[in-house]
Tab-separated table of C-alpha atoms in Angstrom:
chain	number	residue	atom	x	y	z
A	1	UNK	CA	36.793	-43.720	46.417
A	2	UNK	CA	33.090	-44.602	45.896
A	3	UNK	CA	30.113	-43.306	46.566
A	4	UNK	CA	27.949	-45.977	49.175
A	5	UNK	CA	25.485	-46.876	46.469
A	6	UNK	CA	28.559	-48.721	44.203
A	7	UNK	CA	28.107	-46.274	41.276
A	8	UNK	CA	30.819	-44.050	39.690
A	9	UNK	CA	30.602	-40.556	39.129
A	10	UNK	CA	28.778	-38.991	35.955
A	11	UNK	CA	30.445	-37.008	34.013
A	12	UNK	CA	29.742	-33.077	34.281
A	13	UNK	CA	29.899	-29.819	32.823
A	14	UNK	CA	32.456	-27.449	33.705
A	15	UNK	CA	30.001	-24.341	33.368
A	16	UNK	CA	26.686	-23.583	34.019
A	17	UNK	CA	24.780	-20.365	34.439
A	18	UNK	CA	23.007	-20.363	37.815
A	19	UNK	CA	19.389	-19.779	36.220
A	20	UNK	CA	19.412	-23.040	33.797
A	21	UNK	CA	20.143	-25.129	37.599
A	22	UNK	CA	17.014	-23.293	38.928
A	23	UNK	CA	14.993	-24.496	35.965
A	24	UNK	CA	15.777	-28.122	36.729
A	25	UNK	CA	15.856	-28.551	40.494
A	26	UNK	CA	14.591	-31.323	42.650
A	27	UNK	CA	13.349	-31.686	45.600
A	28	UNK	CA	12.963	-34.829	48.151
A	29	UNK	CA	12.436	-35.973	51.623
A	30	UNK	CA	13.328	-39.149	51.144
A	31	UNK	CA	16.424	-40.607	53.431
A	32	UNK	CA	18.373	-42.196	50.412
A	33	UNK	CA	19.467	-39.506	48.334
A	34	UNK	CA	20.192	-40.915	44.673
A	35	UNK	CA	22.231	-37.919	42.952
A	36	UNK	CA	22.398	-39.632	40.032
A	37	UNK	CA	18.940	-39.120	39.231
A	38	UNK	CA	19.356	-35.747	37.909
A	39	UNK	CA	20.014	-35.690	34.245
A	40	UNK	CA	22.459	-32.941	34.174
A	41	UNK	CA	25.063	-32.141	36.994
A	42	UNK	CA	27.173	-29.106	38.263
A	43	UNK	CA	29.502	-28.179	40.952
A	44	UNK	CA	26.703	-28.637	43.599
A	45	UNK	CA	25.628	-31.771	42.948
A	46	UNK	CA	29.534	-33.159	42.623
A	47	UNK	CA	29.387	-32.020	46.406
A	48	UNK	CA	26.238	-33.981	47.397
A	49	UNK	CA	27.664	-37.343	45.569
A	50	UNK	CA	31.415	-36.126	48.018
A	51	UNK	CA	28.962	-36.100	51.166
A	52	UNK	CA	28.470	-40.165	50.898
A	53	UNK	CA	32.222	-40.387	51.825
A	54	UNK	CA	32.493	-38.234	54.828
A	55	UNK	CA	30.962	-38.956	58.202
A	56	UNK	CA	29.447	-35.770	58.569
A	57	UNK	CA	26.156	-36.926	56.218
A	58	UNK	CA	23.662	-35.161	58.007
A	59	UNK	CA	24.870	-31.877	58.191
A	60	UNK	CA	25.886	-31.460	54.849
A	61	UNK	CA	22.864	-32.648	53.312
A	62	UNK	CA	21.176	-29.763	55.525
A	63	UNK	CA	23.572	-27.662	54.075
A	64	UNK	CA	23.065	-28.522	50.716
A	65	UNK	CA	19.071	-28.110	51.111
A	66	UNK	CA	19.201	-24.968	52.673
A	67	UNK	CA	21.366	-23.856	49.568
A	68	UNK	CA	18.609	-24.741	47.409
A	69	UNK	CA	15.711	-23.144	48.891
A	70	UNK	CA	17.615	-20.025	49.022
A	71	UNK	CA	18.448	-19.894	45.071
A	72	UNK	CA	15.336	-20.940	44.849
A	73	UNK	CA	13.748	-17.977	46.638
A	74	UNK	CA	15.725	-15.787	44.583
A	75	UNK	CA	15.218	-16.610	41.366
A	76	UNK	CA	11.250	-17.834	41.902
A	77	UNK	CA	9.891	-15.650	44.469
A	78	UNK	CA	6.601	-16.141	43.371
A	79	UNK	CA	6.675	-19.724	44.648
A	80	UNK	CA	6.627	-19.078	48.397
A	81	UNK	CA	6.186	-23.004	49.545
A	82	UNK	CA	8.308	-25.994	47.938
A	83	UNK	CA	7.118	-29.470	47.586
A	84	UNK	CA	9.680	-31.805	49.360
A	85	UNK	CA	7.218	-34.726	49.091
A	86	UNK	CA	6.992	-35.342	45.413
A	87	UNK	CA	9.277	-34.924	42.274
A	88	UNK	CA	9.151	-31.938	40.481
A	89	UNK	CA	10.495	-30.528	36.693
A	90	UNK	CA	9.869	-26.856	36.934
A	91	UNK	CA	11.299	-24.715	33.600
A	92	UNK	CA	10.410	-20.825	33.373
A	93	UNK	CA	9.160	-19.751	30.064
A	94	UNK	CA	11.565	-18.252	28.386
A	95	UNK	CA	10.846	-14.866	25.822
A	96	UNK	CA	14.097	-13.963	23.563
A	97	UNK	CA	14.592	-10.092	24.013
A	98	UNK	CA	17.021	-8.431	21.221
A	99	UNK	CA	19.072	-6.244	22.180
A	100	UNK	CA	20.558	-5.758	18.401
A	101	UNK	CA	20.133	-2.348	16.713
A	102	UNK	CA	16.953	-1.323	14.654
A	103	UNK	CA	17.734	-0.213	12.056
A	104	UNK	CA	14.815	0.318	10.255
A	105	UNK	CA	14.330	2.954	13.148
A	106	UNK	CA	17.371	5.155	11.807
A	107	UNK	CA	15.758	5.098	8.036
A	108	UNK	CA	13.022	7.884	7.001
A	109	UNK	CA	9.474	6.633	5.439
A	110	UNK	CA	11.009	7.433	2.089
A	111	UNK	CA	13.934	5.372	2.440
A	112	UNK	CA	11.672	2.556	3.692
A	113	UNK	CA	9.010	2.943	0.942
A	114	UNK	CA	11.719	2.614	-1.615
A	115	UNK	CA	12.705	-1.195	-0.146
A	116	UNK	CA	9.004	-1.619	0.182
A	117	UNK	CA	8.308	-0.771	-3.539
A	118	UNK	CA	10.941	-3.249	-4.965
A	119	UNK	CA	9.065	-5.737	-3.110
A	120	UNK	CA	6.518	-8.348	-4.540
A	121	UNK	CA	2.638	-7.793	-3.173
A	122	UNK	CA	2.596	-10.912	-1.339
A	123	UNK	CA	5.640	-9.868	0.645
A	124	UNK	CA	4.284	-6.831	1.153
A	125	UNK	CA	1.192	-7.661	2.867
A	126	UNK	CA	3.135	-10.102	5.569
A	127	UNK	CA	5.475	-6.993	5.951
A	128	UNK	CA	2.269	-5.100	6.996
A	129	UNK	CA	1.279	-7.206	10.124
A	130	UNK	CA	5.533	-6.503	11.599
A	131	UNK	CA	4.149	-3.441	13.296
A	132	UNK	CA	2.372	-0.244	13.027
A	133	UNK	CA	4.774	1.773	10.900
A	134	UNK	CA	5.286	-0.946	8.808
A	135	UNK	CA	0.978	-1.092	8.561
A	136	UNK	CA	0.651	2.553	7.445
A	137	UNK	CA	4.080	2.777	4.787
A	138	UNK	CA	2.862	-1.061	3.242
A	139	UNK	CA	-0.678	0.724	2.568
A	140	UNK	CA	1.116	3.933	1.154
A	141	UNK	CA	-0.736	4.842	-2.585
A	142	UNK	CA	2.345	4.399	-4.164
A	143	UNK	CA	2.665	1.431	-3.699
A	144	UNK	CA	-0.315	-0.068	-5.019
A	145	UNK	CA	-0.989	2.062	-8.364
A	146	UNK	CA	-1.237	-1.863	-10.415
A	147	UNK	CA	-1.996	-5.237	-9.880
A	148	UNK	CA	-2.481	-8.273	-12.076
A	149	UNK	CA	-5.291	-10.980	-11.020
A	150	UNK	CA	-5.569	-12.587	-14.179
A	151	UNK	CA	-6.318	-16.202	-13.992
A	152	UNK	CA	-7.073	-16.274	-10.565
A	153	UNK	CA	-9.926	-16.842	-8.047
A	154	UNK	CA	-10.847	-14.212	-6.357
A	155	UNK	CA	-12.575	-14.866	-2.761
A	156	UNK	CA	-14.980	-12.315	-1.677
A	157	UNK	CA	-14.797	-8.935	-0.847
A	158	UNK	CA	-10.925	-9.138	-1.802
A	159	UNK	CA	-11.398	-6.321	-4.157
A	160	UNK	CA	-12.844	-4.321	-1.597
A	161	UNK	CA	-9.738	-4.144	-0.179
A	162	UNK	CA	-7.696	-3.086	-3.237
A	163	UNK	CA	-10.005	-0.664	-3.730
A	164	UNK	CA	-9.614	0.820	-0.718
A	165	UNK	CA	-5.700	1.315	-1.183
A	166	UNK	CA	-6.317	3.559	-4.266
A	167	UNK	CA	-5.710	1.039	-7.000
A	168	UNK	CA	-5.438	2.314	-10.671
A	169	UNK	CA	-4.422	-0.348	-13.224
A	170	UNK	CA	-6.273	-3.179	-12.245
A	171	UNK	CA	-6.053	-6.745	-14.732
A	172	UNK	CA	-8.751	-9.166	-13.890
A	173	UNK	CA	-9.035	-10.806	-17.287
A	174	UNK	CA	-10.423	-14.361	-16.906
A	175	UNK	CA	-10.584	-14.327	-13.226
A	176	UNK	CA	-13.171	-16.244	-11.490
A	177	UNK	CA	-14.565	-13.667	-8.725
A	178	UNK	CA	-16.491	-14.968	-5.405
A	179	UNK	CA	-19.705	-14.016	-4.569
A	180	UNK	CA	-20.578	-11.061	-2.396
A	181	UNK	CA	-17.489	-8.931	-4.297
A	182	UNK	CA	-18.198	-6.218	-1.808
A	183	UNK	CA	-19.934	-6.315	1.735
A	184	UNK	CA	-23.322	-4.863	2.641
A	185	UNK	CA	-21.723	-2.300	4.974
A	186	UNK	CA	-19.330	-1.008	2.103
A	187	UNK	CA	-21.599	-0.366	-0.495
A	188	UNK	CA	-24.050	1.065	2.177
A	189	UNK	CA	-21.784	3.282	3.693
A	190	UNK	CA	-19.169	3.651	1.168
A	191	UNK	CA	-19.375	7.671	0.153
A	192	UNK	CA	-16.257	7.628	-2.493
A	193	UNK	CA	-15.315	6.788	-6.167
A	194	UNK	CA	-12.300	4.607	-6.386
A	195	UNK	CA	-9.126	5.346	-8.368
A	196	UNK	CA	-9.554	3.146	-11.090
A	197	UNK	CA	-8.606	4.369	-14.155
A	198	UNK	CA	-7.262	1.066	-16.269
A	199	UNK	CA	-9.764	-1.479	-15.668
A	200	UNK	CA	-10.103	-5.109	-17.494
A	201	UNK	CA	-12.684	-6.967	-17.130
A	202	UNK	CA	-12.270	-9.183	-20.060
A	203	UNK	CA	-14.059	-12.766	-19.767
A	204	UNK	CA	-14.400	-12.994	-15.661
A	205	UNK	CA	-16.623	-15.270	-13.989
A	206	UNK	CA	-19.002	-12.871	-12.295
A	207	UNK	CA	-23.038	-11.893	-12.789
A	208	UNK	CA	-24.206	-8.644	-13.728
A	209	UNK	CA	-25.610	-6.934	-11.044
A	210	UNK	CA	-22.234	-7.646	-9.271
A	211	UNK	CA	-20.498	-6.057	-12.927
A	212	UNK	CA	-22.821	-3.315	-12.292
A	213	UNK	CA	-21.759	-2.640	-8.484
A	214	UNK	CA	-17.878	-2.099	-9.564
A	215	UNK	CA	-18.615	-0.220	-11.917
A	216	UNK	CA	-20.437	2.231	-9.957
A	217	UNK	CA	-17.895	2.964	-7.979
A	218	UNK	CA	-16.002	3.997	-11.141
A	219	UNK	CA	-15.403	7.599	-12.149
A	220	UNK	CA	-12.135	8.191	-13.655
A	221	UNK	CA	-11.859	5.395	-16.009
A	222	UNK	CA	-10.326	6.239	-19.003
A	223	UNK	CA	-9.835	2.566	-20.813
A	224	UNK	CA	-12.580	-0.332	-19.898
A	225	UNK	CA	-12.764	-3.794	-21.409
A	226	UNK	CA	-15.580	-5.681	-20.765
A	227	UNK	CA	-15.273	-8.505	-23.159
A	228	UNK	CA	-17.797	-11.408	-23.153
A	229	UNK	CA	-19.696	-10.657	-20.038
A	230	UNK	CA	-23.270	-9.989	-19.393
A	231	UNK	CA	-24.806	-6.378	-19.399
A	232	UNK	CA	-27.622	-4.508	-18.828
A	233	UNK	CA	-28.786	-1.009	-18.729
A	234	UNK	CA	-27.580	-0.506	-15.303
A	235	UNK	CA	-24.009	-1.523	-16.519
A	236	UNK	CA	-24.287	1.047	-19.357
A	237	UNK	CA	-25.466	3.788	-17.294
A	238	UNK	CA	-22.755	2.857	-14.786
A	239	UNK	CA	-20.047	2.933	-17.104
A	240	UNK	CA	-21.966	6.559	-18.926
A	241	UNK	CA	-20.404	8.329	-15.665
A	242	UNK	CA	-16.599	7.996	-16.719
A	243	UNK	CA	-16.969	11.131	-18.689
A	244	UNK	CA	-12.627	10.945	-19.581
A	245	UNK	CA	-13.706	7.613	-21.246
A	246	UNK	CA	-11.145	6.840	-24.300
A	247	UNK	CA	-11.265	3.110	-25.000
A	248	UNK	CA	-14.300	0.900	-24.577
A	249	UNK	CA	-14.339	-2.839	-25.372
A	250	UNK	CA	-17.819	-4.273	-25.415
A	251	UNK	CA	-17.043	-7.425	-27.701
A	252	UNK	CA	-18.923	-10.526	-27.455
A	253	UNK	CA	-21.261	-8.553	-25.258
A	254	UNK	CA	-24.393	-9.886	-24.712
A	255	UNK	CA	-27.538	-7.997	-23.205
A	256	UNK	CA	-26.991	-4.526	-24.873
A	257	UNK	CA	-29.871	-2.534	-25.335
A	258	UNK	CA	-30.619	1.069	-27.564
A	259	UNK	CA	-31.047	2.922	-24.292
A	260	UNK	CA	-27.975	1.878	-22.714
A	261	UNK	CA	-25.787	2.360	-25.988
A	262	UNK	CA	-27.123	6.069	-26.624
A	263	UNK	CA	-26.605	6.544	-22.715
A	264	UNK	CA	-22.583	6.098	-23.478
A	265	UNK	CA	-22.907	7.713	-26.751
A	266	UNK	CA	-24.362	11.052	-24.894
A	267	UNK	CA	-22.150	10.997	-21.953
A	268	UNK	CA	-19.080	9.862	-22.868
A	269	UNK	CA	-17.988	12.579	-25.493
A	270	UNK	CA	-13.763	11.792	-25.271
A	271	UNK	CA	-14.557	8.229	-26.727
A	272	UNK	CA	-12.032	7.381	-29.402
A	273	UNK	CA	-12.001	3.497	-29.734
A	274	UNK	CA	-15.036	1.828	-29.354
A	275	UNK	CA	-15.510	-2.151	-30.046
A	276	UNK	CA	-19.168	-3.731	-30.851
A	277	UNK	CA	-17.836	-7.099	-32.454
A	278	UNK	CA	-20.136	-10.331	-32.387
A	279	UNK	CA	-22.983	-8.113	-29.957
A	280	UNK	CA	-25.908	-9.374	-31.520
A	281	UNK	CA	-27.459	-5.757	-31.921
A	282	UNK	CA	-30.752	-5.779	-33.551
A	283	UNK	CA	-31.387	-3.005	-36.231
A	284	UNK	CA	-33.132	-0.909	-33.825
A	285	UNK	CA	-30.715	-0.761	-31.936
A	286	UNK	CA	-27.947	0.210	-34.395
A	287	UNK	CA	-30.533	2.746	-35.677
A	288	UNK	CA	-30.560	4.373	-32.177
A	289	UNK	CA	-27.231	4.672	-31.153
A	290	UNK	CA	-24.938	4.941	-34.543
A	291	UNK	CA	-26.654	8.395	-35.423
A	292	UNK	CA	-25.556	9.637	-32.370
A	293	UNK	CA	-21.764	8.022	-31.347
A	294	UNK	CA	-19.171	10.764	-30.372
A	295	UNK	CA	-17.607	13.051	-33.246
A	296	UNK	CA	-14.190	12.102	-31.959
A	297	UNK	CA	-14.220	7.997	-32.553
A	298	UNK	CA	-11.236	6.813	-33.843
A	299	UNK	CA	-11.274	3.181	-34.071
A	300	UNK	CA	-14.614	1.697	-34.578
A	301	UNK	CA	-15.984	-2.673	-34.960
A	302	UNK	CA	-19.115	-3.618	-35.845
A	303	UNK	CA	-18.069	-6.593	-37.347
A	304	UNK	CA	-20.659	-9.993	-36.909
A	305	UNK	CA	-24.029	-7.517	-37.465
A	306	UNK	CA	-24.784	-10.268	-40.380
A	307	UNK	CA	-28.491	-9.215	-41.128
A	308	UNK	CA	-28.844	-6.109	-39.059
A	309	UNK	CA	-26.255	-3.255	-40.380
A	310	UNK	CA	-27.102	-1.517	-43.592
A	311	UNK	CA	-26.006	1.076	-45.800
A	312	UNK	CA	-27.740	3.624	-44.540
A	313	UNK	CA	-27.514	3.232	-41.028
A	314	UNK	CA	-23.435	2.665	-42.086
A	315	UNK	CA	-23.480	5.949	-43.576
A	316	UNK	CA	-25.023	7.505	-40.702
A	317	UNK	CA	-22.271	6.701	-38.651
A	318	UNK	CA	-19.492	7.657	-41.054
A	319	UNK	CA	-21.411	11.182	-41.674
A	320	UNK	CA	-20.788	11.619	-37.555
A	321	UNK	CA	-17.569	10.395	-37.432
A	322	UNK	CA	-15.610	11.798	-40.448
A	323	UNK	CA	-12.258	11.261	-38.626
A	324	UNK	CA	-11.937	7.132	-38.484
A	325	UNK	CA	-8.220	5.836	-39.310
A	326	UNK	CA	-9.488	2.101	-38.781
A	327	UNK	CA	-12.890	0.726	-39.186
A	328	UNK	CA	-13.846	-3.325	-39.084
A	329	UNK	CA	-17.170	-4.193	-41.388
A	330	UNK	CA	-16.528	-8.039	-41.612
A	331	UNK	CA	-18.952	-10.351	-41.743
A	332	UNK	CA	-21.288	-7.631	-42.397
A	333	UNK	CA	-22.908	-9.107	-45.608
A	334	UNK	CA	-25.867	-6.320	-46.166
A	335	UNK	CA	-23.365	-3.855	-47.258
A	336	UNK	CA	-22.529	-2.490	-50.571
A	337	UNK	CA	-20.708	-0.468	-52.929
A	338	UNK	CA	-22.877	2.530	-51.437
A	339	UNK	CA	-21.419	2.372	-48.357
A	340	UNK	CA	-18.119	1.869	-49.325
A	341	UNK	CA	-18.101	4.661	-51.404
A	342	UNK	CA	-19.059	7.090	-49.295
A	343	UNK	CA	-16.785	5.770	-46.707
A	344	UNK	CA	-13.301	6.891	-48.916
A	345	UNK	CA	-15.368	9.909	-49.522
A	346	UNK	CA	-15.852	11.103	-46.245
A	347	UNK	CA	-13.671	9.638	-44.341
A	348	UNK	CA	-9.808	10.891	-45.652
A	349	UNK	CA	-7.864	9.666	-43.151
A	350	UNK	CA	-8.675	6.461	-43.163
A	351	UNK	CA	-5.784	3.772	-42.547
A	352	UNK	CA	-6.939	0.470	-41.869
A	353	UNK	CA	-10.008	-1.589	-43.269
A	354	UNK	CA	-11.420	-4.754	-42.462
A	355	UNK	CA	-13.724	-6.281	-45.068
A	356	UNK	CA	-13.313	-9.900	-44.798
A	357	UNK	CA	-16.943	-11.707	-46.025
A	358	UNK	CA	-18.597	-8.912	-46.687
A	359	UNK	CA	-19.633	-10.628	-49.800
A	360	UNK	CA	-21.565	-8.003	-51.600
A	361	UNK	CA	-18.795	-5.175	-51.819
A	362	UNK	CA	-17.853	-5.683	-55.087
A	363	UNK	CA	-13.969	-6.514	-55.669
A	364	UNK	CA	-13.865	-3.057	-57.675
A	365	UNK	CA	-14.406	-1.144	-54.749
A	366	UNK	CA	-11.133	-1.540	-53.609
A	367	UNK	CA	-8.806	0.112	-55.969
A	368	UNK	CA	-11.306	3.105	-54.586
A	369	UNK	CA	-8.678	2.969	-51.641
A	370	UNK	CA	-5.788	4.726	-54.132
A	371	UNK	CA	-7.299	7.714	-53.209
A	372	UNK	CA	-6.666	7.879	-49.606
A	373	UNK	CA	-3.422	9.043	-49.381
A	374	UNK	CA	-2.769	7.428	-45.944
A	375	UNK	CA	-4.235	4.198	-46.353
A	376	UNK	CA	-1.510	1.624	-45.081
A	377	UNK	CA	-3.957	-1.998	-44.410
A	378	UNK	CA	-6.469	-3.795	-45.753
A	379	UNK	CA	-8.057	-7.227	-44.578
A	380	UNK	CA	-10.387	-9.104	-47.123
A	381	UNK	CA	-9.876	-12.955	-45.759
A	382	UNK	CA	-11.935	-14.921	-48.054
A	383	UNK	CA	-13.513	-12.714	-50.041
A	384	UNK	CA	-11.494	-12.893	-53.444
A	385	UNK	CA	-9.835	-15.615	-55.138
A	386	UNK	CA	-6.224	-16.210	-55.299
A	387	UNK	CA	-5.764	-14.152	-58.902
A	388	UNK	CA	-7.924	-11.194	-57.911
A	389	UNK	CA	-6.172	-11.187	-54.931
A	390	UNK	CA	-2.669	-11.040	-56.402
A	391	UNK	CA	-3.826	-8.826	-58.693
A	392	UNK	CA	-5.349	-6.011	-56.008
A	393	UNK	CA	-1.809	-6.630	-54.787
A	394	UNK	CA	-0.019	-5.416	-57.886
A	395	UNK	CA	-2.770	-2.026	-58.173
A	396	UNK	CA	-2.631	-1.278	-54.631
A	397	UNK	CA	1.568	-2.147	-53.917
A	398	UNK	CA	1.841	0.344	-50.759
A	399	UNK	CA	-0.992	-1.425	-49.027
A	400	UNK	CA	-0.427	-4.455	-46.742
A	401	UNK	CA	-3.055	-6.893	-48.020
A	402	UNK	CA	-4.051	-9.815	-44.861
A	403	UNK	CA	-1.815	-9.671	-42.921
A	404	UNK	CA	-3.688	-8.971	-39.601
A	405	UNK	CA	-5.711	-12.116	-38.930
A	406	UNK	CA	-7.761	-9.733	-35.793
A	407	UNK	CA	-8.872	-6.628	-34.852
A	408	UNK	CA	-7.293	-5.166	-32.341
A	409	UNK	CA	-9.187	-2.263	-32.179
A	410	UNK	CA	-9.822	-1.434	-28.068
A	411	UNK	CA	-8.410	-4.523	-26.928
A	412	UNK	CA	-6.927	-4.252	-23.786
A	413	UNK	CA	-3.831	-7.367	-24.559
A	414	UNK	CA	-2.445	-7.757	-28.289
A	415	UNK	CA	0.824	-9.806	-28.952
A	416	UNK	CA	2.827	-11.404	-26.908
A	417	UNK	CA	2.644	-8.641	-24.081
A	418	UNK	CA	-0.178	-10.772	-21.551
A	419	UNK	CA	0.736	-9.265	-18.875
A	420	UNK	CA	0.076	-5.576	-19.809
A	421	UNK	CA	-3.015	-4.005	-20.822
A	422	UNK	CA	-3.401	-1.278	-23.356
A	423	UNK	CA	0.506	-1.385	-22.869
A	424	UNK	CA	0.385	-0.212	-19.264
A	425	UNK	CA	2.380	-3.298	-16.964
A	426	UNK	CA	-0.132	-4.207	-14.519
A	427	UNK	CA	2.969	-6.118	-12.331
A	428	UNK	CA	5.901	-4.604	-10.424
């Protein structure tokens, strides 16, 4: 039978939890009841539409209202008084409450900073906002001993941050870093030296007094590379306080000065690579600070000092440092055979030359290198012609004549490793 109105029945769901028919209910005082206007249906309402066909209307329809108000009492006490005059939606938020199993809650710190170290850094920063626990293990020291922001813009006071978590390898190689690097309250109140010990600095996008203010915060670095930027005497002194200091690179430096050489030369004694190419130092300068570089160097460049390094102030430098295995004089055309003599005299262990365009050693002077009884390389590029060469190839067989195009003395990447420096990986 139908209902009074002429329509037919809508079709309903079988089940519905009491709470989701509390969310949706409507109230009116009007006398024609539509049921029909309610987009979903249940038991209840299949009830009001039965009401039209029995003559008892008014007394179920109270019946069916005071039904209502009492679920809705229940399940919204906070709404004491229901509008009957006007159509209303009303939908509780909902919140979704796990009740699953943590987990992570069963697993020690250890076994968590494990997972967290196989993760990348980006990952591991979003896992440090999950909660507290997860804060203090994703800022653990162990898991931030290297990082690689080469190629990258850096905004500012990023590496303030990094700092702070007790970085050690650091790659920042060609980066373009934001101005302020570090905020006025953290150099003011900052009391500490950071970690660093593997720093690159090679070709960034920075100025100096902001070079200056990361590297005073820098104590323990044993290898620096600070190729192509722009220094002054507070950068020198600055870097003079790493005392373990093994490997400088100060290529394509420009702004060096004698005081701020000699300061390095004095304090940093452990200094066993040390590159000068293409500086621009004035003779002063190499008169101050050759006399008086660190017994223990290595590995020494002063290639591109065209009209500025001598023989004398060379032999200076070789008379302190008798212990060189590779030494780069190219482009160095004020040179000689003086020079070059008393470098295979005093300097025996002596592997690797490079002598390319220095114009005025005579071609002689190299079968002087039979006598060093480790000598191993030798780099003359365009400096003999094609039959002297071949034949300085025939009198010196157990040398490798040109065959390293450049120096890679102190150089922080060589090869086809970019990603590492001084071949430490700076990425997980």
């Amino acid at each position: 039978m139908r209902p009074k109105n002429g329509r037919k029945k809508s079709m309903v769901p079988q089940k519905r939890p009491a709470k989701a028919l509390a969310d949706n209910v409507i109230y009116s005082n009007k006398e024609s009841y539509n049921p029909i206007s309610l987009k979903v249906m249940n038991e209840r309402d299949i009830e009001s539409i039965d009401m039209y066909q029995d003559g008892d209307y008014d007394a179920r329809k109270q019946k069916k209202i005071t039904s209502q108000e009492q679920c809705s009492e229940n399940l919204h006490r906070k709404s004491k008084k229901l509008c009957l005059e006007n159509f209303i939606l009303f939908r509780k938020q909902q919140y979704f409450h796990s009740n699953g199993i943590n987990y992570f809650a069963k697993l020690s710190d250890e076994v968590i900073l494990y997972i967290f170290h196989l993760l990348p850094k980006p990952t591991l920063l979003q896992c440090s906002v999950v909660c507290k626990r997860w804060r203090d293990l994703s800022n653990d020291g162990s898991l931030w001993k290297r990082y690689d922001f080469g190629r990258q813009i850096i905004k500012p006071c990023a590496l303030e941050h990094l700092l702070l978590k007790g970085i050690s390898i650091l790659r920042l190689a060609m980066s373009d870093i934001k101005s302020p690097v570090f905020s006025d309250s953290f150099l003011r109140d900052s009391q500490w030296y950071c970690n660093l010990q593997y720093l690159d600095l090679s070709m960034v996008t920075i100025s100096t007094p902001e070079i200056a203010s990361i590297l005073s915060l820098c104590v323990y670095l044993k290898k620096l590379s600070v190729e192509n930027c722009e220094m002054d005497e507070d950068c020198c002194e600055n870097i003079a306080q790493n005392r373990d200091l093994s490997v400088l690179n100060m290529s394509m430096c420009s702004g060096l000065t004698p005081l701020g050489l000699h300061t390095i030369c004095v304090n940093c004694t452990k200094l066993e690579e040390w590159n000068l190419a293409w500086t621009n130092l004035t003779t002063h300068c190499l008169e101050t600070f050759l006399p008086a570089l660190p017994k223990g160097i290595q590995k020494l460049n002063l290639s591109g000092n065209r009209n500025t390094l001598d023989d004398m102030t060379l032999i200076k430098a070789l008379n302190r440092c008798p212990n060189i295995i590779e030494l780069d004089i190219s482009d160095c055309s004020l040179l000689t055979e003086v020079s070059f003599e008393v470098l295979v005299k005093k300097c025996k262990k002596l592997q690797h030359l490079h002598s390319s365009r220095a114009y005025d050693i005579p071609t002689e002077c190299n079968r002087l290198l039979k006598e060093l009884k480790d000598f191993k390389s030798l780099e003359i590029f365009r400096t003999l012609t094609q039959n002297n060469l071949e034949s300085l190839r025939a009198n010196l067989s157990f040398v490798k004549i040109n065959e390293t195009v450049f120096s890679t003395i102190a150089r922080p990447t060589t090869g086809v490793k970019r990603t590492s420096i001084w071949g430490i990986r700076t990425r997980d």
